[in-house]
CSV table of C-alpha atoms in Angstrom, one decimal:
chain,number,residue,atom,x,y,z
A,1,THR,CA,135.7,57.6,168.4
A,2,PRO,CA,138.0,60.3,169.6
A,3,LEU,CA,141.3,60.6,167.8
A,4,PRO,CA,144.3,59.5,169.8
A,5,THR,CA,146.2,62.4,171.3
A,6,ALA,CA,149.9,62.8,170.8
A,7,ALA,CA,152.3,61.9,173.6
A,8,PRO,CA,153.1,65.0,175.7
A,9,THR,CA,156.2,66.8,174.8
A,10,PRO,CA,158.7,66.5,177.7
A,11,LEU,CA,159.8,69.8,179.2
A,12,PRO,CA,163.3,70.7,178.3
A,13,THR,CA,165.9,70.3,181.1
A,14,MET,CA,168.5,72.9,181.9
A,15,SER,CA,172.1,72.2,180.9
A,16,VAL,CA,174.7,72.1,183.6
A,17,ARG,CA,175.8,75.6,182.6
A,18,GLU,CA,172.3,77.0,182.8
A,19,PHE,CA,171.7,75.5,186.2
A,20,ILE,CA,175.0,76.6,187.7
A,21,SER,CA,174.3,80.1,186.3
A,22,THR,CA,171.1,80.2,188.4
A,23,ILE,CA,173.0,79.6,191.6
A,24,ALA,CA,176.2,81.5,190.8
A,25,LEU,CA,177.0,84.2,193.3
A,26,GLN,CA,177.6,86.8,190.6
A,27,ASN,CA,174.6,85.7,188.5
A,28,GLY,CA,176.9,84.1,185.9
A,29,ASP,CA,179.0,87.1,185.2
A,30,GLU,CA,182.0,85.3,186.8
A,31,PHE,CA,182.0,83.0,183.8
A,32,ASN,CA,182.8,85.8,181.4
A,33,ASP,CA,186.4,85.5,182.4
A,34,GLN,CA,187.5,82.1,181.1
A,35,ASN,CA,190.4,82.0,183.4
A,36,SER,CA,188.5,82.7,186.6
A,37,TYR,CA,188.4,79.9,189.2
A,38,GLN,CA,184.6,79.7,188.7
A,39,SER,CA,185.0,79.2,185.0
A,40,ARG,CA,187.5,76.4,185.5
A,41,ALA,CA,185.2,74.8,188.0
A,42,LEU,CA,182.3,75.0,185.6
A,43,SER,CA,184.3,73.5,182.8
A,44,TRP,CA,185.4,70.7,184.9
A,45,LEU,CA,181.8,69.9,185.9
A,46,GLU,CA,180.6,70.2,182.3
A,47,ALA,CA,183.3,67.7,181.2
A,48,ASN,CA,181.9,65.1,183.5
A,49,PRO,CA,179.9,62.6,181.4
A,50,ASN,CA,177.6,61.9,184.4
A,51,ALA,CA,176.8,65.5,185.2
A,52,ASN,CA,173.3,65.3,183.6
A,53,THR,CA,172.4,62.5,186.0
A,54,TYR,CA,173.2,64.5,189.2
A,55,THR,CA,170.6,66.0,191.4
A,56,ASP,CA,170.5,69.8,191.8
A,57,ASN,CA,172.1,69.3,195.2
A,58,GLN,CA,174.9,67.2,193.8
A,59,LEU,CA,175.6,69.7,191.0
A,60,THR,CA,175.7,72.6,193.6
A,61,GLN,CA,178.0,70.8,196.0
A,62,ARG,CA,180.4,69.6,193.3
A,63,TYR,CA,180.6,73.1,191.8
A,64,ALA,CA,181.2,74.7,195.2
A,65,LEU,CA,183.9,72.1,196.0
A,66,ARG,CA,185.6,72.5,192.7
A,67,CYS,CA,185.6,76.3,193.2
A,68,ILE,CA,187.5,75.6,196.5
A,69,TYR,CA,189.9,73.3,194.6
A,70,GLU,CA,190.6,75.8,191.8
A,71,SER,CA,190.9,78.9,194.1
A,72,THR,CA,193.3,77.3,196.6
A,73,ASN,CA,195.7,75.5,194.1
A,74,GLY,CA,194.2,72.0,194.6
A,75,ASP,CA,196.8,70.4,192.4
A,76,GLY,CA,199.4,71.5,195.0
A,77,TRP,CA,197.5,70.1,198.0
A,78,ILE,CA,199.2,67.4,200.0
A,79,GLU,CA,196.1,65.3,200.0
A,80,ASN,CA,193.4,65.6,197.3
A,81,THR,CA,192.0,62.1,197.1
A,82,GLY,CA,188.7,62.1,195.2
A,83,TRP,CA,188.8,65.8,194.3
A,84,THR,CA,189.9,65.1,190.6
A,85,SER,CA,187.6,62.2,190.1
A,86,THR,CA,184.5,62.4,187.9
A,87,THR,CA,183.1,59.2,189.2
A,88,THR,CA,183.8,59.2,193.0
A,89,ASP,CA,180.9,60.5,195.1
A,90,GLU,CA,181.9,63.9,196.6
A,91,CYS,CA,181.0,62.6,200.0
A,92,ASP,CA,184.0,60.3,199.7
A,93,TRP,CA,186.5,63.0,198.9
A,94,PHE,CA,189.3,63.8,201.3
A,95,GLY,CA,188.0,66.1,204.1
A,96,VAL,CA,184.4,65.9,203.1
A,97,VAL,CA,181.8,64.5,205.5
A,98,CYS,CA,178.1,64.1,204.5
A,99,ASN,CA,174.9,63.1,206.3
A,100,LEU,CA,172.7,60.2,205.3
A,101,GLN,CA,171.0,62.4,202.7
A,102,LYS,CA,174.3,63.1,200.9
A,103,SER,CA,174.4,66.7,202.0
A,104,ILE,CA,177.8,68.0,203.0
A,105,GLU,CA,177.9,68.9,206.7
A,106,ARG,CA,181.6,69.2,207.4
A,107,LEU,CA,184.8,70.3,205.5
A,108,ASP,CA,188.1,69.6,207.2
A,109,PHE,CA,191.3,70.8,205.5
A,110,SER,CA,193.5,70.7,208.6
A,111,ARG,CA,195.0,67.2,207.8
A,112,TYR,CA,195.8,65.8,211.2
A,113,ASN,CA,198.9,63.5,211.0
A,114,ASN,CA,198.2,60.6,213.3
A,115,ALA,CA,201.7,59.3,212.9
A,116,ILE,CA,203.3,62.3,214.6
A,117,SER,CA,200.1,63.6,216.4
A,118,LEU,CA,200.4,67.0,214.8
A,119,TYR,CA,198.2,69.2,212.5
A,120,GLN,CA,200.1,69.8,209.3
A,121,GLY,CA,197.5,71.5,207.1
A,122,ASN,CA,196.9,70.6,203.5
A,123,ASN,CA,198.8,73.4,201.7
A,124,LEU,CA,195.7,75.4,200.7
A,125,VAL,CA,197.0,78.7,199.4
A,126,GLY,CA,195.4,81.8,197.9
A,127,THR,CA,191.8,82.7,198.6
A,128,PHE,CA,189.2,80.5,200.2
A,129,PRO,CA,186.2,81.3,198.0
A,130,PRO,CA,182.7,82.5,199.0
A,131,GLU,CA,181.2,79.7,196.9
A,132,VAL,CA,181.5,77.5,199.9
A,133,THR,CA,178.3,79.2,201.1
A,134,LEU,CA,176.4,77.3,198.4
A,135,ILE,CA,176.8,74.2,200.6
A,136,TYR,CA,173.8,75.3,202.7
A,137,ASN,CA,173.9,72.4,205.2
A,138,LEU,CA,177.5,73.0,206.2
A,139,TYR,CA,177.9,73.0,210.0
A,140,GLU,CA,181.7,72.7,210.5
A,141,LEU,CA,184.6,74.2,208.6
A,142,ASP,CA,188.2,73.7,209.5
A,143,LEU,CA,190.9,75.6,207.5
A,144,SER,CA,193.7,75.2,210.1
A,145,GLU,CA,197.4,75.1,209.3
A,146,ASN,CA,197.1,76.4,205.7
A,147,ARG,CA,198.1,79.6,204.0
A,148,LEU,CA,194.9,81.4,202.9
A,149,LEU,CA,196.7,84.7,202.8
A,150,ASN,CA,194.3,86.4,200.4
A,151,ASN,CA,191.4,86.2,202.9
A,152,GLN,CA,192.6,89.3,204.7
A,153,GLY,CA,191.3,92.3,206.6
A,154,ALA,CA,188.0,93.1,208.3
A,155,THR,CA,186.0,91.8,205.3
A,156,GLY,CA,188.1,88.9,204.2
A,157,LEU,CA,185.8,86.4,205.9
A,158,ASP,CA,182.5,88.2,205.4
A,159,TRP,CA,181.1,85.1,203.5
A,160,LEU,CA,181.0,83.4,206.9
A,161,GLY,CA,177.9,85.5,207.7
A,162,GLU,CA,175.9,83.6,205.1
A,163,PHE,CA,176.2,80.4,207.3
A,164,GLU,CA,173.3,81.1,209.7
A,165,TYR,CA,173.7,77.8,211.4
A,166,ILE,CA,177.4,77.1,211.3
A,167,GLU,CA,178.5,75.5,214.6
A,168,ALA,CA,182.3,75.1,214.3
A,169,PHE,CA,184.9,77.3,212.6
A,170,ALA,CA,188.7,76.8,212.9
A,171,MET,CA,191.3,78.9,211.1
A,172,TYR,CA,194.3,78.1,213.4
A,173,ASN,CA,197.7,79.2,212.1
A,174,ASN,CA,196.9,80.7,208.7
A,175,GLY,CA,198.8,83.9,208.7
A,176,TYR,CA,195.5,85.7,208.5
A,177,VAL,CA,196.0,89.4,208.8
A,178,SER,CA,193.3,91.6,210.3
A,179,ASN,CA,193.0,94.8,212.3
A,180,GLY,CA,191.1,93.1,215.2
A,181,ILE,CA,188.8,90.1,215.0
A,182,PRO,CA,186.4,90.5,212.0
A,183,SER,CA,183.0,91.6,213.2
A,184,VAL,CA,181.4,88.8,211.2
A,185,ILE,CA,182.7,86.3,213.8
A,186,GLY,CA,180.4,87.9,216.4
A,187,THR,CA,177.3,87.1,214.3
A,188,LEU,CA,177.9,83.3,214.4
A,189,SER,CA,175.7,82.8,217.4
A,190,ASN,CA,175.4,79.0,217.0
A,191,LEU,CA,179.1,78.3,217.4
A,192,TYR,CA,180.2,75.7,219.9
A,193,TYR,CA,183.8,75.7,218.6
A,194,LEU,CA,185.9,78.7,217.6
A,195,ASP,CA,189.7,78.6,216.9
A,196,ILE,CA,191.4,81.6,215.3
A,197,ALA,CA,194.7,81.2,217.2
A,198,ALA,CA,198.2,81.9,215.7
A,199,ASN,CA,197.3,84.4,213.0
A,200,ASN,CA,198.1,88.1,212.6
A,201,ILE,CA,195.0,89.6,214.2
A,202,ALA,CA,196.4,92.7,215.8
A,203,GLY,CA,196.0,96.3,216.7
A,204,VAL,CA,192.5,96.4,218.3
A,205,GLN,CA,191.4,95.4,221.7
A,206,LEU,CA,188.8,92.6,222.2
A,207,ASP,CA,185.2,93.8,221.9
A,208,GLU,CA,183.3,93.2,225.1
A,209,ASN,CA,180.1,92.7,223.1
A,210,MET,CA,181.4,90.4,220.4
A,211,PHE,CA,181.2,87.3,222.6
A,212,SER,CA,177.8,87.9,224.1
A,213,PRO,CA,175.8,85.9,221.5
A,214,PHE,CA,177.9,82.7,222.0
A,215,GLU,CA,175.5,81.0,224.4
A,216,PHE,CA,176.5,77.6,222.9
A,217,LEU,CA,180.3,78.1,222.8
A,218,GLU,CA,182.3,75.3,224.4
A,219,TYR,CA,185.8,75.8,223.0
A,220,LEU,CA,187.5,79.1,222.4
A,221,ASP,CA,191.2,79.6,221.3
A,222,LEU,CA,192.4,83.2,220.6
A,223,SER,CA,196.1,82.5,221.4
A,224,PHE,CA,199.1,84.0,219.6
A,225,ASN,CA,197.5,87.1,218.2
A,226,ASP,CA,198.0,90.7,219.5
A,227,PHE,CA,195.0,92.3,221.2
A,228,ALA,CA,196.8,95.6,222.1
A,229,LEU,CA,196.9,95.2,225.9
A,230,SER,CA,193.2,94.3,226.0
A,231,PRO,CA,191.6,92.9,229.1
A,232,ILE,CA,189.7,89.6,228.7
A,233,PRO,CA,186.1,90.6,228.1
A,234,THR,CA,184.0,89.7,231.1
A,235,THR,CA,181.3,88.5,228.8
A,236,ILE,CA,183.4,85.4,228.1
A,237,GLY,CA,183.1,84.7,231.8
A,238,GLY,CA,179.4,84.6,231.4
A,239,LEU,CA,179.2,82.0,228.6
A,240,PRO,CA,177.2,79.2,230.1
A,241,LEU,CA,178.7,76.3,228.3
A,242,LEU,CA,182.4,77.3,227.9
A,243,ASP,CA,184.6,74.3,228.6
A,244,GLU,CA,188.0,75.2,227.2
A,245,PHE,CA,189.5,78.7,226.9
A,246,TYR,CA,193.0,79.5,225.6
A,247,ILE,CA,194.4,83.0,225.2
A,248,MET,CA,198.2,82.6,225.3
A,249,GLY,CA,200.7,85.1,224.0
A,250,SER,CA,198.1,87.6,222.9
A,251,ASN,CA,199.2,90.8,224.6
A,252,ILE,CA,196.5,90.7,227.2
A,253,ARG,CA,196.5,92.8,230.4
A,254,GLY,CA,194.5,92.8,233.6
A,255,ASP,CA,192.0,95.3,234.7
A,256,SER,CA,192.9,98.6,236.3
A,257,SER,CA,193.8,96.9,239.6
A,258,GLY,CA,196.0,94.3,237.9
A,259,ASN,CA,193.5,91.5,238.2
A,260,ILE,CA,191.7,89.3,235.7
A,261,GLU,CA,188.1,90.5,236.0
A,262,PHE,CA,187.1,87.7,233.6
A,263,LEU,CA,188.1,85.1,236.3
A,264,ARG,CA,186.0,86.9,238.9
A,265,THR,CA,183.0,86.9,236.6
A,266,ALA,CA,183.6,83.2,235.7
A,267,GLY,CA,184.0,82.2,239.3
A,268,ASN,CA,180.9,84.1,240.5
A,269,ASN,CA,178.9,82.5,237.7
A,270,GLY,CA,180.2,79.0,238.6
A,271,LEU,CA,181.3,78.5,235.0
A,272,ASN,CA,181.9,74.8,234.2
A,273,MET,CA,185.2,75.6,232.5
A,274,THR,CA,187.8,72.7,232.6
A,275,TYR,CA,190.8,74.3,230.8
A,276,PHE,CA,192.1,77.9,231.1
A,277,TRP,CA,195.6,78.7,229.7
A,278,PHE,CA,196.9,82.3,229.9
A,279,ASP,CA,200.6,82.0,229.3
A,280,TYR,CA,203.0,84.5,227.8
A,281,ASN,CA,201.0,87.7,228.3
A,282,ASN,CA,203.5,89.3,230.7
A,283,PHE,CA,201.5,92.1,232.1
A,284,GLY,CA,202.1,91.9,235.9
A,285,LEU,CA,199.1,90.2,237.3
A,286,GLN,CA,198.6,91.2,241.0
A,287,GLY,CA,197.5,87.8,242.1
A,288,ILE,CA,194.9,85.1,241.2
A,289,PRO,CA,191.5,86.3,242.4
A,290,THR,CA,189.9,84.3,245.1
A,291,GLU,CA,186.8,83.9,243.0
A,292,ILE,CA,188.6,81.2,241.1
A,293,GLY,CA,187.3,78.8,243.7
A,294,GLY,CA,184.0,79.0,242.0
A,295,LEU,CA,185.4,77.2,239.0
A,296,THR,CA,184.9,73.8,240.6
A,297,GLU,CA,185.1,71.9,237.3
A,298,LEU,CA,188.6,73.3,236.4
A,299,GLN,CA,191.1,70.6,235.5
A,300,SER,CA,194.0,72.5,233.9
A,301,LEU,CA,195.3,76.0,234.7
A,302,SER,CA,198.3,77.6,233.2
A,303,PHE,CA,199.7,81.1,234.0
A,304,THR,CA,203.4,80.8,233.0
A,305,TYR,CA,205.5,83.8,231.9
A,306,ASN,CA,203.1,86.5,233.2
A,307,THR,CA,205.3,88.1,235.9
A,308,HIS,CA,202.3,88.1,238.1
A,309,GLY,CA,202.7,88.6,241.9
A,310,GLY,CA,200.5,88.1,244.9
A,311,THR,CA,200.1,84.7,246.6
A,312,LEU,CA,198.3,81.5,245.9
A,313,PRO,CA,194.8,81.7,247.1
A,314,THR,CA,193.5,79.2,249.7
A,315,GLU,CA,190.5,78.9,247.5
A,316,PHE,CA,192.6,76.6,245.3
A,317,GLY,CA,191.5,73.9,247.8
A,318,LEU,CA,188.0,74.1,246.3
A,319,LEU,CA,189.2,72.9,242.9
A,320,THR,CA,189.0,69.2,243.7
A,321,ASN,CA,188.9,68.3,240.0
A,322,MET,CA,192.2,70.0,239.2
A,323,VAL,CA,194.7,67.8,237.5
A,324,GLU,CA,197.5,70.2,236.4
A,325,ILE,CA,198.7,73.7,237.4
A,326,TRP,CA,201.5,75.6,235.7
A,327,LEU,CA,202.6,78.8,237.4
A,328,GLY,CA,206.4,79.0,236.6
A,329,TYR,CA,208.4,82.0,235.7
A,330,ASN,CA,206.3,84.5,237.7
A,331,ASP,CA,206.7,86.8,240.7
A,332,VAL,CA,204.1,85.0,242.8
A,333,GLY,CA,205.3,84.6,246.4
A,334,GLY,CA,204.1,83.5,249.8
A,335,THR,CA,203.7,79.8,250.6
A,336,VAL,CA,201.8,76.8,249.2
A,337,PRO,CA,198.5,76.8,251.0
A,338,SER,CA,197.7,73.5,252.8
A,339,GLU,CA,194.2,73.7,251.4
A,340,MET,CA,195.7,72.4,248.1
A,341,GLY,CA,195.8,69.1,249.9
A,342,LYS,CA,192.1,68.8,249.0
A,343,MET,CA,193.0,68.6,245.3
A,344,THR,CA,192.8,64.9,245.2
A,345,ALA,CA,193.0,64.7,241.4
A,346,LEU,CA,196.2,66.8,241.1
A,347,GLN,CA,198.9,65.2,239.0
A,348,THR,CA,201.1,68.2,238.0
A,349,PHE,CA,202.0,71.3,240.0
A,350,GLU,CA,204.8,73.4,238.4
A,351,PHE,CA,205.8,76.6,240.1
A,352,PHE,CA,209.6,76.8,239.5
A,353,ASP,CA,211.4,80.2,239.2
A,354,THR,CA,208.9,81.9,241.5
A,355,TYR,CA,209.3,83.5,244.9
A,356,ILE,CA,207.3,80.9,246.8
A,357,THR,CA,209.1,79.9,250.0
A,358,GLY,CA,208.7,77.6,253.0
A,359,VAL,CA,207.9,73.9,253.0
A,360,MET,CA,205.5,71.9,250.8
A,361,PRO,CA,202.6,71.1,253.1
A,362,PRO,CA,202.4,67.4,254.0
A,363,GLU,CA,198.7,67.6,252.9
A,364,VAL,CA,200.0,68.2,249.3
A,365,CYS,CA,202.8,65.7,249.5
A,366,ASN,CA,200.4,63.0,250.6
A,367,LEU,CA,198.2,63.4,247.5
A,368,PRO,CA,197.7,60.2,245.5
A,369,LYS,CA,199.6,61.5,242.5
A,370,SER,CA,200.3,58.5,240.2
A,371,ASN,CA,203.3,59.4,238.0
A,372,GLY,CA,202.7,63.0,238.9
A,373,GLN,CA,205.2,65.9,238.6
A,374,PHE,CA,205.7,68.5,241.3
A,375,TYR,CA,208.3,71.1,240.3
A,376,GLY,CA,209.2,73.9,242.6
A,377,PRO,CA,211.9,76.6,243.1
A,378,CYS,CA,215.3,75.6,244.5
A,379,ASP,CA,215.8,78.7,246.7
A,380,ASP,CA,214.2,79.0,250.2
A,381,PHE,CA,211.8,76.2,249.5
A,382,THR,CA,211.8,72.6,250.8
A,383,CYS,CA,209.8,69.9,249.1
A,384,SER,CA,210.3,66.2,249.9
A,385,CYS,CA,207.8,65.2,247.2
A,386,CYS,CA,209.0,67.4,244.3
A,387,ASN,CA,210.5,65.8,241.2
A,388,LEU,CA,212.5,68.8,240.1
A,389,CYS,CA,213.6,72.2,241.4
A,390,PHE,CA,214.5,75.0,239.1
A,391,SER,CA,215.4,78.7,239.6
A,392,SER,CA,217.2,81.2,237.5
A,393,ASP,CA,220.7,80.1,238.7
A,394,LYS,CA,220.0,76.5,239.8
A,395,PHE,CA,218.6,73.4,238.2
A,396,LEU,CA,218.1,70.1,239.8
A,397,ASP,CA,216.2,67.4,237.8
A,398,LYS,CA,215.1,64.5,239.8
A,399,LEU,CA,212.8,62.9,237.3
A,400,GLY,CA,212.5,64.6,233.9
A,401,THR,CA,211.4,67.8,232.3
A,402,SER,CA,208.1,69.6,232.2
A,403,ASN,CA,205.2,67.8,230.5
A,404,LYS,CA,203.6,70.9,229.2
A,405,THR,CA,204.3,72.0,225.6
A,406,ASN,CA,204.6,75.7,224.7
A,407,ALA,CA,202.3,75.3,221.7
A,408,SER,CA,198.6,75.8,221.8
A,409,ASN,CA,196.8,72.7,223.2
A,410,ARG,CA,194.7,72.6,220.0
A,411,ARG,CA,191.9,70.1,220.1
A,412,ASP,CA,190.2,68.8,216.9
A,413,ILE,CA,186.6,69.7,216.2
A,414,PRO,CA,184.8,66.8,217.9
């Protein structure tokens, strides 16, 4: 009779520290400094009595999230529900969204305040750490309205390049300083949403080739930076899925003839763009190109404070989906084309403080504008259906004030 064999000896399991050292971005050397944010994150994880029951994915995610917390002064966040808990599932922490497999797919630190309908941020300060790249299923990252002032310069966001499949990135209003848009942005070819507005990106013109890879891009906001009298790259006009494009207050100029070649390209391509806001660039546009008539899906157009001249193109009449047009504070002249009477969806048409003269065509006045607003100049212009007239030395309010805000029309990542 064969002797009974001994029970197999179980293979030793790695400790939390040993496992985290295998995924650490600096191969564990970052833990030599006991005061580093990585060491503090690891100590927090080791102190969790449940840590040995976590899957590798849970350990990785919780370590990466705690690195974010320690590196951006998590104790000073406005909202950090769940982030200090050793028992709450990380998928239930503030700003964290997971899929059914408990893998993190979205991080949102923008903290939208529903009570006042404004983004207020969450008071993240310091450096947003590269350990976020350990969350390999992350598709959307929103850092808007914070103060991540240490992620600066051309390489401050290089860790983004590790996200091969990231689809949405927002860093609106962070005071981010860079000499031009970091080149790593141009490598994120799967983006459908990009918002880097209201930072300190300055000194370098927009790269014509940077936007070529963005075949899935639907939303683009580059507003309130300084692109050194750059024209808008025509490659943006060739993005097949672009829906909303904002580039306000960004020191943009036209091409050599004073036109927006981007609009010509977009119109010729029949781009399905619905929003285009170009305010506060002040470079003397020599008229809106007639090719704008090819943007038949356009619903919102804003060109205020650009000192542009020329006249309103009759091709406006092709924009039958247009809901709102803002053209105030410009040198545009001529008359309102009667073709605009074909804009059956038009609700708002503001063109005060311009050189437009004559009479508002009856075709426009007869549009079925429900609670709409037509605002024109007071001098040398007659309008029986306008709610307000305004010029540099005259102001007559028949209904109210403009319904357009001067801030970026920022839309949340859907």
